[in-house]
PDB file of C-alpha atoms in Angstrom:
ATOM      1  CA  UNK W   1      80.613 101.336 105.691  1.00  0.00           C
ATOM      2  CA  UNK W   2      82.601  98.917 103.414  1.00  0.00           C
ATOM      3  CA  UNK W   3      83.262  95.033 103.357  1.00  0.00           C
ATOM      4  CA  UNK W   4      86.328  94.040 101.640  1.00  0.00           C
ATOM      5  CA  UNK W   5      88.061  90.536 101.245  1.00  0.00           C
ATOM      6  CA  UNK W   6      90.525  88.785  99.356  1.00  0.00           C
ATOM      7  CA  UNK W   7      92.036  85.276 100.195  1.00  0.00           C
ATOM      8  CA  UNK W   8      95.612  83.683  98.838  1.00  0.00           C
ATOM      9  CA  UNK W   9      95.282  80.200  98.204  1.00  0.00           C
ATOM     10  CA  UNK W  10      97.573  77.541  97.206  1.00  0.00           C
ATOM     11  CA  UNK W  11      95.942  78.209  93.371  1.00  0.00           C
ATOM     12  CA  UNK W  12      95.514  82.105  93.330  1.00  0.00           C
ATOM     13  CA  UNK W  13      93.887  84.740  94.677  1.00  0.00           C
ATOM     14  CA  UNK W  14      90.081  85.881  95.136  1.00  0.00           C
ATOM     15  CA  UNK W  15      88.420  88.901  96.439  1.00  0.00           C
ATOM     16  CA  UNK W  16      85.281  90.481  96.550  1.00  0.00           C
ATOM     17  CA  UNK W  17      83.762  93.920  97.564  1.00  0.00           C
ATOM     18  CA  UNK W  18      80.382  95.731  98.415  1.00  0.00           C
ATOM     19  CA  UNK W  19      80.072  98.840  96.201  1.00  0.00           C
ATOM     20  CA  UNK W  20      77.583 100.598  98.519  1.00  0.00           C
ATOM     21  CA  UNK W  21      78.506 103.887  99.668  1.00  0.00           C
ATOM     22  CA  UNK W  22      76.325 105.727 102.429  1.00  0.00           C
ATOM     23  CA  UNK W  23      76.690 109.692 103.296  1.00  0.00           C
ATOM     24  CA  UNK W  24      73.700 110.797 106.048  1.00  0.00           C
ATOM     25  CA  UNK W  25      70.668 109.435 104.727  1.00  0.00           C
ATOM     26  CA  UNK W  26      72.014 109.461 100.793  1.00  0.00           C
ATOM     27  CA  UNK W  27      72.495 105.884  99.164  1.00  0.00           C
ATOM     28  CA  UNK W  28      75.019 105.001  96.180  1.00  0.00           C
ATOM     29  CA  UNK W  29      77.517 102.432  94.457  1.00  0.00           C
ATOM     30  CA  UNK W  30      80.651 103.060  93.714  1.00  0.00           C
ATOM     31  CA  UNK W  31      83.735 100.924  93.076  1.00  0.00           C
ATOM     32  CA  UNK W  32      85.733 100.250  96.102  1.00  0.00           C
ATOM     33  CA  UNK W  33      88.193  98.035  93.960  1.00  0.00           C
ATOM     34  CA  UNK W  34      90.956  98.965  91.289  1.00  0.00           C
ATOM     35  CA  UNK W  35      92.759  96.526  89.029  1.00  0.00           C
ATOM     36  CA  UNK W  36      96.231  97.807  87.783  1.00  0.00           C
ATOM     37  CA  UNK W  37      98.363  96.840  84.731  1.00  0.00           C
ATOM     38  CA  UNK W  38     101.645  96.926  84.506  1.00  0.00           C
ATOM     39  CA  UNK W  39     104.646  96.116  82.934  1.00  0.00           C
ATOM     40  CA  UNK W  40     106.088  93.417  85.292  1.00  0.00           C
ATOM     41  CA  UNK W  41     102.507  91.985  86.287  1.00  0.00           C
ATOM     42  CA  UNK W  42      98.881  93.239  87.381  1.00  0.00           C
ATOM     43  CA  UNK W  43      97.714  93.791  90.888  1.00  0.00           C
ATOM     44  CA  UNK W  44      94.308  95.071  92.137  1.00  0.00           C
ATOM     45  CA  UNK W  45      93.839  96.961  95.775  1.00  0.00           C
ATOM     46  CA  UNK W  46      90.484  97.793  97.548  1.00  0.00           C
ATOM     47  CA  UNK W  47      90.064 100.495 100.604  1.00  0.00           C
ATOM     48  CA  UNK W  48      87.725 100.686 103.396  1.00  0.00           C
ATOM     49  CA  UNK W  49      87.866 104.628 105.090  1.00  0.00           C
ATOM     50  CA  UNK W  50      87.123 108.061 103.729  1.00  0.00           C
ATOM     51  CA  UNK W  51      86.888 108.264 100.102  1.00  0.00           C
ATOM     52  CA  UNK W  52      88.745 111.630  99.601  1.00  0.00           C
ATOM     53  CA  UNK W  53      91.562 109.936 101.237  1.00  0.00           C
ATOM     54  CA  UNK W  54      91.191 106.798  99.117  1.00  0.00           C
ATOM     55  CA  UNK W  55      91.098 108.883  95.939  1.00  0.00           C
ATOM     56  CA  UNK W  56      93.801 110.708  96.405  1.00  0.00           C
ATOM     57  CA  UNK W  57      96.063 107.969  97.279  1.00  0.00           C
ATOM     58  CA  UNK W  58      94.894 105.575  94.360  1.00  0.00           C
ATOM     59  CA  UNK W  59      95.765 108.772  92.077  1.00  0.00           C
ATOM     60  CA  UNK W  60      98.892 108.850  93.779  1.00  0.00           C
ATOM     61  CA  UNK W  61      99.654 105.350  93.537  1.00  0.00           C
ATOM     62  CA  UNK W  62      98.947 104.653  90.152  1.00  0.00           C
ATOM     63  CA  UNK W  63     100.375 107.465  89.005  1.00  0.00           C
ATOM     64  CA  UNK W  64     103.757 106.541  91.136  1.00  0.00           C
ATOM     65  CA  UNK W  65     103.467 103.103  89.818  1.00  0.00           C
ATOM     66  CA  UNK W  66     103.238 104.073  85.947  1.00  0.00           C
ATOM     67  CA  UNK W  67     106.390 106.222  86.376  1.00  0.00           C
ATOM     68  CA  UNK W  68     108.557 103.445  87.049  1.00  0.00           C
ATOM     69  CA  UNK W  69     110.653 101.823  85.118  1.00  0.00           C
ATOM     70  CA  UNK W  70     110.855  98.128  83.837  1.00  0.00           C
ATOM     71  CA  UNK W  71     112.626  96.357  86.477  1.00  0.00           C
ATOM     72  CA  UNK W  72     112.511  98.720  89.022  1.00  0.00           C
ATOM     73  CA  UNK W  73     109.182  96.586  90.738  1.00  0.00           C
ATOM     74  CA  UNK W  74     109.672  93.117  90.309  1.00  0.00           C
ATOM     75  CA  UNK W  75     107.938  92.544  93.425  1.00  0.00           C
ATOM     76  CA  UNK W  76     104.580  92.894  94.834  1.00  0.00           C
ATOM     77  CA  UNK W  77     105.685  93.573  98.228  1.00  0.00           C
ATOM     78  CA  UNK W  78     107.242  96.631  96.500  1.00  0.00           C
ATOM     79  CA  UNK W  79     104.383  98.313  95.229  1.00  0.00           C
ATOM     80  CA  UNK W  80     102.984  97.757  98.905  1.00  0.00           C
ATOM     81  CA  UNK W  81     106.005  99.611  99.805  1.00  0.00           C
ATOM     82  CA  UNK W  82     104.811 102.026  97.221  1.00  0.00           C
ATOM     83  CA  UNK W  83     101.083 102.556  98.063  1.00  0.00           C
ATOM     84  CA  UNK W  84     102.069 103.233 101.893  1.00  0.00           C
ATOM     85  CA  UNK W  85     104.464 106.037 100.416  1.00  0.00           C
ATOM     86  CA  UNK W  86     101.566 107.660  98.629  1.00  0.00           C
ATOM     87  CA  UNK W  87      99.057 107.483 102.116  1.00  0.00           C
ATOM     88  CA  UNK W  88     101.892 109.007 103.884  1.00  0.00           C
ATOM     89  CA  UNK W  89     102.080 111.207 101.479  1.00  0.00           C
ATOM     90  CA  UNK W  90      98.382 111.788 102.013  1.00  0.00           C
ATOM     91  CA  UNK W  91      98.092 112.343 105.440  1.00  0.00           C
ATOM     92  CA  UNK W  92     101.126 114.385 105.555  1.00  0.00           C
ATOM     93  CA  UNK W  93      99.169 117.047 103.089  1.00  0.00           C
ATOM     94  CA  UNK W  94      95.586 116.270 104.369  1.00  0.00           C
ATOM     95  CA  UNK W  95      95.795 114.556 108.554  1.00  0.00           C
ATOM     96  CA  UNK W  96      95.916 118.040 110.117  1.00  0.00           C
ATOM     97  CA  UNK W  97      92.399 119.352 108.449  1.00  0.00           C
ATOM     98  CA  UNK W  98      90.938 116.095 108.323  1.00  0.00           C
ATOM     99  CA  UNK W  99      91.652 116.140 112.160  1.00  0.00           C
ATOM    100  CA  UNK W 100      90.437 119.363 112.566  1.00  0.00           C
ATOM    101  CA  UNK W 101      86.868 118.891 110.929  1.00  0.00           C
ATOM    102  CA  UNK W 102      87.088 115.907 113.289  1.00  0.00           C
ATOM    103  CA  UNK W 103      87.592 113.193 110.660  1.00  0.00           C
ATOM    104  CA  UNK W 104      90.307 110.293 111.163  1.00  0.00           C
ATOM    105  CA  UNK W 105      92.497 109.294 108.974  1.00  0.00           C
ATOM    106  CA  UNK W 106      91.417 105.692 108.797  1.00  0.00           C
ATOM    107  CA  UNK W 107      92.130 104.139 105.097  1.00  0.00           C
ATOM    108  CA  UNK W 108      93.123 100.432 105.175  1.00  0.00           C
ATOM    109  CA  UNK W 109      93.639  98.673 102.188  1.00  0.00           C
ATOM    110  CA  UNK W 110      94.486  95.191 100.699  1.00  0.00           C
ATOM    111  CA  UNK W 111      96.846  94.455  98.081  1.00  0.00           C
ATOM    112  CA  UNK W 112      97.167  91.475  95.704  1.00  0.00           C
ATOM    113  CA  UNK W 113      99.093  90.191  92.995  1.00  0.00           C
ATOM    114  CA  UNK W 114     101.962  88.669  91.479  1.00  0.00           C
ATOM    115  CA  UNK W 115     105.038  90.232  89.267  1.00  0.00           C
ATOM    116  CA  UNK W 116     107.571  89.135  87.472  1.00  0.00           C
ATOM    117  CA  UNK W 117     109.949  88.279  90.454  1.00  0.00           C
ATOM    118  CA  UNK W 118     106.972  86.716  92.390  1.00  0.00           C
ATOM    119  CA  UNK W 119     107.476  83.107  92.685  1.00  0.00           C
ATOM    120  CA  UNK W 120     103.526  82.725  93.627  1.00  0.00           C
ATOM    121  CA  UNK W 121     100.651  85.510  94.059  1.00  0.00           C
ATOM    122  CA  UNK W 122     101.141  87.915  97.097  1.00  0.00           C
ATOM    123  CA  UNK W 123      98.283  89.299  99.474  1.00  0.00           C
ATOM    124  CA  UNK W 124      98.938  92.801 101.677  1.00  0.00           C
ATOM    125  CA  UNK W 125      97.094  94.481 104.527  1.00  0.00           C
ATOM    126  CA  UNK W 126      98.308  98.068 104.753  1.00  0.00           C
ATOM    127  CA  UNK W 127      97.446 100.229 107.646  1.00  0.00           C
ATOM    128  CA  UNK W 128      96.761 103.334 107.590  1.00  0.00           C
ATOM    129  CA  UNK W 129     100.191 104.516 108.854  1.00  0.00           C
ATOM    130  CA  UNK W 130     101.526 102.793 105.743  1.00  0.00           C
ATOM    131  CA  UNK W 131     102.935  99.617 107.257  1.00  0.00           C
ATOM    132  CA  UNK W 132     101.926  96.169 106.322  1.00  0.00           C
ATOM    133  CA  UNK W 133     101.235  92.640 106.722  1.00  0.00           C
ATOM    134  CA  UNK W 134     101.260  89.480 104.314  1.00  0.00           C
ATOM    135  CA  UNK W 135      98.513  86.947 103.985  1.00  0.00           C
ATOM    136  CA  UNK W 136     100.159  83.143 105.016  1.00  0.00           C
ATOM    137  CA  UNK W 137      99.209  79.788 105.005  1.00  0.00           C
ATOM    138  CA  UNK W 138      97.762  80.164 108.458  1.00  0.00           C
ATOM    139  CA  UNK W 139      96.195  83.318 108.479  1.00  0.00           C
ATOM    140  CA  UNK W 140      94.717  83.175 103.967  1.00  0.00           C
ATOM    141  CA  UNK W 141      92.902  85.954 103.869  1.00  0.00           C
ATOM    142  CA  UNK W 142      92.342  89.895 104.859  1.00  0.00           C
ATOM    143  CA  UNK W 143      89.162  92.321 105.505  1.00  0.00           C
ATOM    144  CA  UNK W 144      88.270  95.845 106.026  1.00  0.00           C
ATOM    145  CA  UNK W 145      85.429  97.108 106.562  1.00  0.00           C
ATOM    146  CA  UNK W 146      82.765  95.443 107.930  1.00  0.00           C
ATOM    147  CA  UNK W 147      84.696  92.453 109.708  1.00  0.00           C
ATOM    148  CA  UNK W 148      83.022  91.060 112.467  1.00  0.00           C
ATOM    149  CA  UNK W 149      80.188  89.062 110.713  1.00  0.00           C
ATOM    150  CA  UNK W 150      81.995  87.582 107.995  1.00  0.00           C
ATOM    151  CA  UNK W 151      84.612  86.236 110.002  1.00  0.00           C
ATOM    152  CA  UNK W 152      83.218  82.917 111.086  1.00  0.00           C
ATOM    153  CA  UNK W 153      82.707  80.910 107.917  1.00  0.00           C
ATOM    154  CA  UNK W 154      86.095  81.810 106.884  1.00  0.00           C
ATOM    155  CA  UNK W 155      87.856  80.766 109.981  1.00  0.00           C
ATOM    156  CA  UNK W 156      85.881  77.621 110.103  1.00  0.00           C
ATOM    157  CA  UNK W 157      85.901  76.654 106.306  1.00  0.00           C
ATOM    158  CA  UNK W 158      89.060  78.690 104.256  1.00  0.00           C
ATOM    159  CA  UNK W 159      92.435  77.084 104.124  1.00  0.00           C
ATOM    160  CA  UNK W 160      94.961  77.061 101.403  1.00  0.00           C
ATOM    161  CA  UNK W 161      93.881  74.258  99.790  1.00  0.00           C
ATOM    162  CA  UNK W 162      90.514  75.280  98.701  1.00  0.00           C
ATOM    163  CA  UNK W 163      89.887  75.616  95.119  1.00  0.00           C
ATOM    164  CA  UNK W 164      89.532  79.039  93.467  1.00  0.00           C
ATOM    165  CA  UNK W 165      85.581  78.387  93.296  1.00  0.00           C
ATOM    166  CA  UNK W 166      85.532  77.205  96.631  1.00  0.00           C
ATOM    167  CA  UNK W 167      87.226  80.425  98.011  1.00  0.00           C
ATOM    168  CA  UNK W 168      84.758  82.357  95.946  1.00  0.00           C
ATOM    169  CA  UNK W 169      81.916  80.817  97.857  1.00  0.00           C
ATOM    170  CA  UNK W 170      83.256  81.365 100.878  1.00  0.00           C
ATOM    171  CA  UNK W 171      84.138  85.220 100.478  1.00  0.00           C
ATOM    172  CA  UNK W 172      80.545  85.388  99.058  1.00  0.00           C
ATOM    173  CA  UNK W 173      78.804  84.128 102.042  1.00  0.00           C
ATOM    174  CA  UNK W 174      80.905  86.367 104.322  1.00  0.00           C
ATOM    175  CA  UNK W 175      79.450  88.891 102.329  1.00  0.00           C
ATOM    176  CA  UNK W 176      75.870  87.557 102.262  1.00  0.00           C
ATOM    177  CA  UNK W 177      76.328  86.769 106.205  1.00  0.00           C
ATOM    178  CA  UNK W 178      77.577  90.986 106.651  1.00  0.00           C
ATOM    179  CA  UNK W 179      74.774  91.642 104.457  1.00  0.00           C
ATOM    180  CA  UNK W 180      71.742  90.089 106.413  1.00  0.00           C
ATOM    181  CA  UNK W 181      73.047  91.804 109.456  1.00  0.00           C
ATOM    182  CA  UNK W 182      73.752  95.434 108.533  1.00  0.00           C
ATOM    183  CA  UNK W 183      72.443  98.232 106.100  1.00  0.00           C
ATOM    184  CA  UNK W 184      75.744  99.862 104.716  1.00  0.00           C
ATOM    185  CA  UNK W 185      76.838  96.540 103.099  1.00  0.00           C
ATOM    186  CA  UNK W 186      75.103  95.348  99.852  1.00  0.00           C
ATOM    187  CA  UNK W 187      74.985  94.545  96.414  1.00  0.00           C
ATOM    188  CA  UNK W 188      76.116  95.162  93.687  1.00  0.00           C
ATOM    189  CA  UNK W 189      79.528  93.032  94.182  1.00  0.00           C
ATOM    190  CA  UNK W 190      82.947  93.154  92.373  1.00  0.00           C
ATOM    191  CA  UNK W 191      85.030  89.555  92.501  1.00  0.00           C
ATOM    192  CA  UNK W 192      88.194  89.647  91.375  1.00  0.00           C
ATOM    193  CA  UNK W 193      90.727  85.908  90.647  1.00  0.00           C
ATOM    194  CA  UNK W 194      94.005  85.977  89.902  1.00  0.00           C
ATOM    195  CA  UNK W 195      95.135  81.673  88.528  1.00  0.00           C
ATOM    196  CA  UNK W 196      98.454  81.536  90.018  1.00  0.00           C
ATOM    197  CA  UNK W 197      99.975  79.146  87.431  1.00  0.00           C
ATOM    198  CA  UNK W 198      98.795  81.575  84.545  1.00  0.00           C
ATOM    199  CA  UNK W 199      98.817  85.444  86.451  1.00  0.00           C
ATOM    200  CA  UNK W 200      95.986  85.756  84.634  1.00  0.00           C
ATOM    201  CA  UNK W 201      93.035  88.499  86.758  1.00  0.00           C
ATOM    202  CA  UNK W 202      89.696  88.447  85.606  1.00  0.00           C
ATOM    203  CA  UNK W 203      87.603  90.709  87.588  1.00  0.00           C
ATOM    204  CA  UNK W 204      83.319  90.846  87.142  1.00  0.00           C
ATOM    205  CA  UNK W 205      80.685  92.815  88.581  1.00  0.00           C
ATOM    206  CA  UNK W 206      77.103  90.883  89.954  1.00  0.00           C
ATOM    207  CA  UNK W 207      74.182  92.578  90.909  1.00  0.00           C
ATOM    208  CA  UNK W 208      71.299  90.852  93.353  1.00  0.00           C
ATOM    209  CA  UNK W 209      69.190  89.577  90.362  1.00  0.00           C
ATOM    210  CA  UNK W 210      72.390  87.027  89.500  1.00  0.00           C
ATOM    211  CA  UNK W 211      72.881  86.189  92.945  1.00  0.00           C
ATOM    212  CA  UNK W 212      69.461  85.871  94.266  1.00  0.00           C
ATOM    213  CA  UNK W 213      68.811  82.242  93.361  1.00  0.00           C
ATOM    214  CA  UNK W 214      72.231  81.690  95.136  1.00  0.00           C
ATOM    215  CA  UNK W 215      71.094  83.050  98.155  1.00  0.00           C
ATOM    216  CA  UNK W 216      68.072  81.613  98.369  1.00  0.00           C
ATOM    217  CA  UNK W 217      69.949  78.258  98.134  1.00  0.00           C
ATOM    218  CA  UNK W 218      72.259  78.848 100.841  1.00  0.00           C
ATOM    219  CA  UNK W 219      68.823  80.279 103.264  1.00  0.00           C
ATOM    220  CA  UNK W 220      67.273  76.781 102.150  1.00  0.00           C
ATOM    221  CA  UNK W 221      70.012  74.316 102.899  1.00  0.00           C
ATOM    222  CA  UNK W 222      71.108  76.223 106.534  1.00  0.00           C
ATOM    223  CA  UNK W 223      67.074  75.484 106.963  1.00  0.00           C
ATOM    224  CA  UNK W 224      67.407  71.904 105.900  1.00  0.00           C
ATOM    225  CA  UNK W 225      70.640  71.771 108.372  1.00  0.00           C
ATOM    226  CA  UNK W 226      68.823  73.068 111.219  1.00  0.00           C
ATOM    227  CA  UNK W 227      65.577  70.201 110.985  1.00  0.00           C
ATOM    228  CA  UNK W 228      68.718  67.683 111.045  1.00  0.00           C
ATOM    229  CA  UNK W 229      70.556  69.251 114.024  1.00  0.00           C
ATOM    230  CA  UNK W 230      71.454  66.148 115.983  1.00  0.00           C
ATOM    231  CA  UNK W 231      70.493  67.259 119.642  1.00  0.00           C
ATOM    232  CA  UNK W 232      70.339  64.084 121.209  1.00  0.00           C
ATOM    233  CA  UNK W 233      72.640  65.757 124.010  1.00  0.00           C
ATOM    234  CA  UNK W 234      69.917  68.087 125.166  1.00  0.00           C
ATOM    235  CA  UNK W 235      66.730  65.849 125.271  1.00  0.00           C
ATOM    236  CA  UNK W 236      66.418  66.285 129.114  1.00  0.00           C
ATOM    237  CA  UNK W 237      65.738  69.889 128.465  1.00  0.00           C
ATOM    238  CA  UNK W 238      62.684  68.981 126.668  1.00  0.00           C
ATOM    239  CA  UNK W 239      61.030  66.500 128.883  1.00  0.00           C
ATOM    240  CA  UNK W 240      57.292  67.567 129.991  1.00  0.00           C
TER     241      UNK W 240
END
């Protein structure tokens, strides 16, 4: 399985992905996100789904992308456009024998970035019929994969104020919280931050050595929460 996420702030963008990859009993990493150059800006995209189908189409895409000309992409929203062509384009050529080996054509993907006509970074969901949606104020951030146990902190805690380190904590415990619960999701970790102001990325890979002290934090101060819980409202449960 996968576990993806990337948030839009009011500062930048932030994302951060699993690298494990799991086939029968078989155990690997591999990179589940890309980071793109190009002439009117840089943009990185992560996948969640089969990874023939997420090959091809990042071939596809990039390969699109590079054969454009400057000005033709000023946007972000248009190289969404773009990478929905190419998974069309994808399951057009491969859906039917994917299907037939009984294999869905599942890739989702998230998108984020900022060019040249970009007033502020951009965030994308695409689906796997090639459609999207945008990341806003009220709803900051998107994830694939793995979704269900990384959800609550971010709800809770993420809004579009948060800092850039703060959203990196947060996406990071989502991740540590997916991690504790399930197998397929684990280190090591790409994080990627875009600085709005600048459009500068910087992208770095951690493995569980740099994070471990980290964690153990975070175990110790949810324990130190817990001996504070105020649960004045339930003493009548505990009476002898």
């Amino acid at each position: 399985m996968t576990f993806c996420v990337a948030a839009k702030v009011d500062s930048g963008l932030v994302a951060l992905a699993d690298t494990r990859i799991v086939k029968g009993n078989e155990q690997s990493s591999k990179g589940k996100v890309a980071h793109v150059n190009h002439s009117e800006g840089n943009l990185f995209f992560m996948t969640s789904g089969l990874r023939s189908v997420r090959d091809k189409t990042s071939i596809y895409f990039e390969a699109s992308l590079a054969e454009k000309q400057k000005g033709e992409i000023c946007h972000l929203f248009e190289a969404a456009n773009l990478f929905g062509e190419c998974l069309r384009r994808v399951k057009q050529e491969d859906g039917a024998s994917l299907a037939a080996a009984n294999f869905s054509f599942n890739l989702h993907a998230v998108i984020g970035g900022k060019f040249s006509g970009d007033e502020t970074p951009s965030l994308f969901y695409i689906y796997p019929q090639g459609n999207w949606v945008e990341a806003t104020s009220d709803a900051p951030y998107h994830m694939i994969g793995q979704t269900s146990y990384g959800k609550p902190i971010l709800d809770r805690l993420l809004g579009p104020t948060c800092s850039l380190p703060e959203t990196l904590a947060l996406l990071f415990l989502a991740f540590d919280g997916t991690r504790a619960s399930v197998t397929d999701v684990d280190f090591p970790i790409d994080c990627v931050v875009l600085d709005g102001a600048s459009g500068v990325m910087n992208r770095q890979r951690f493995a569980l050595a740099d994070l471990q002290e980290t964690t153990h934090w975070w175990t110790n101060t949810l324990k130190t929460a817990l001996a504070s819980f105020p649960l004045e409202w339930s003493k009548d449960l505990f009476k002898p």
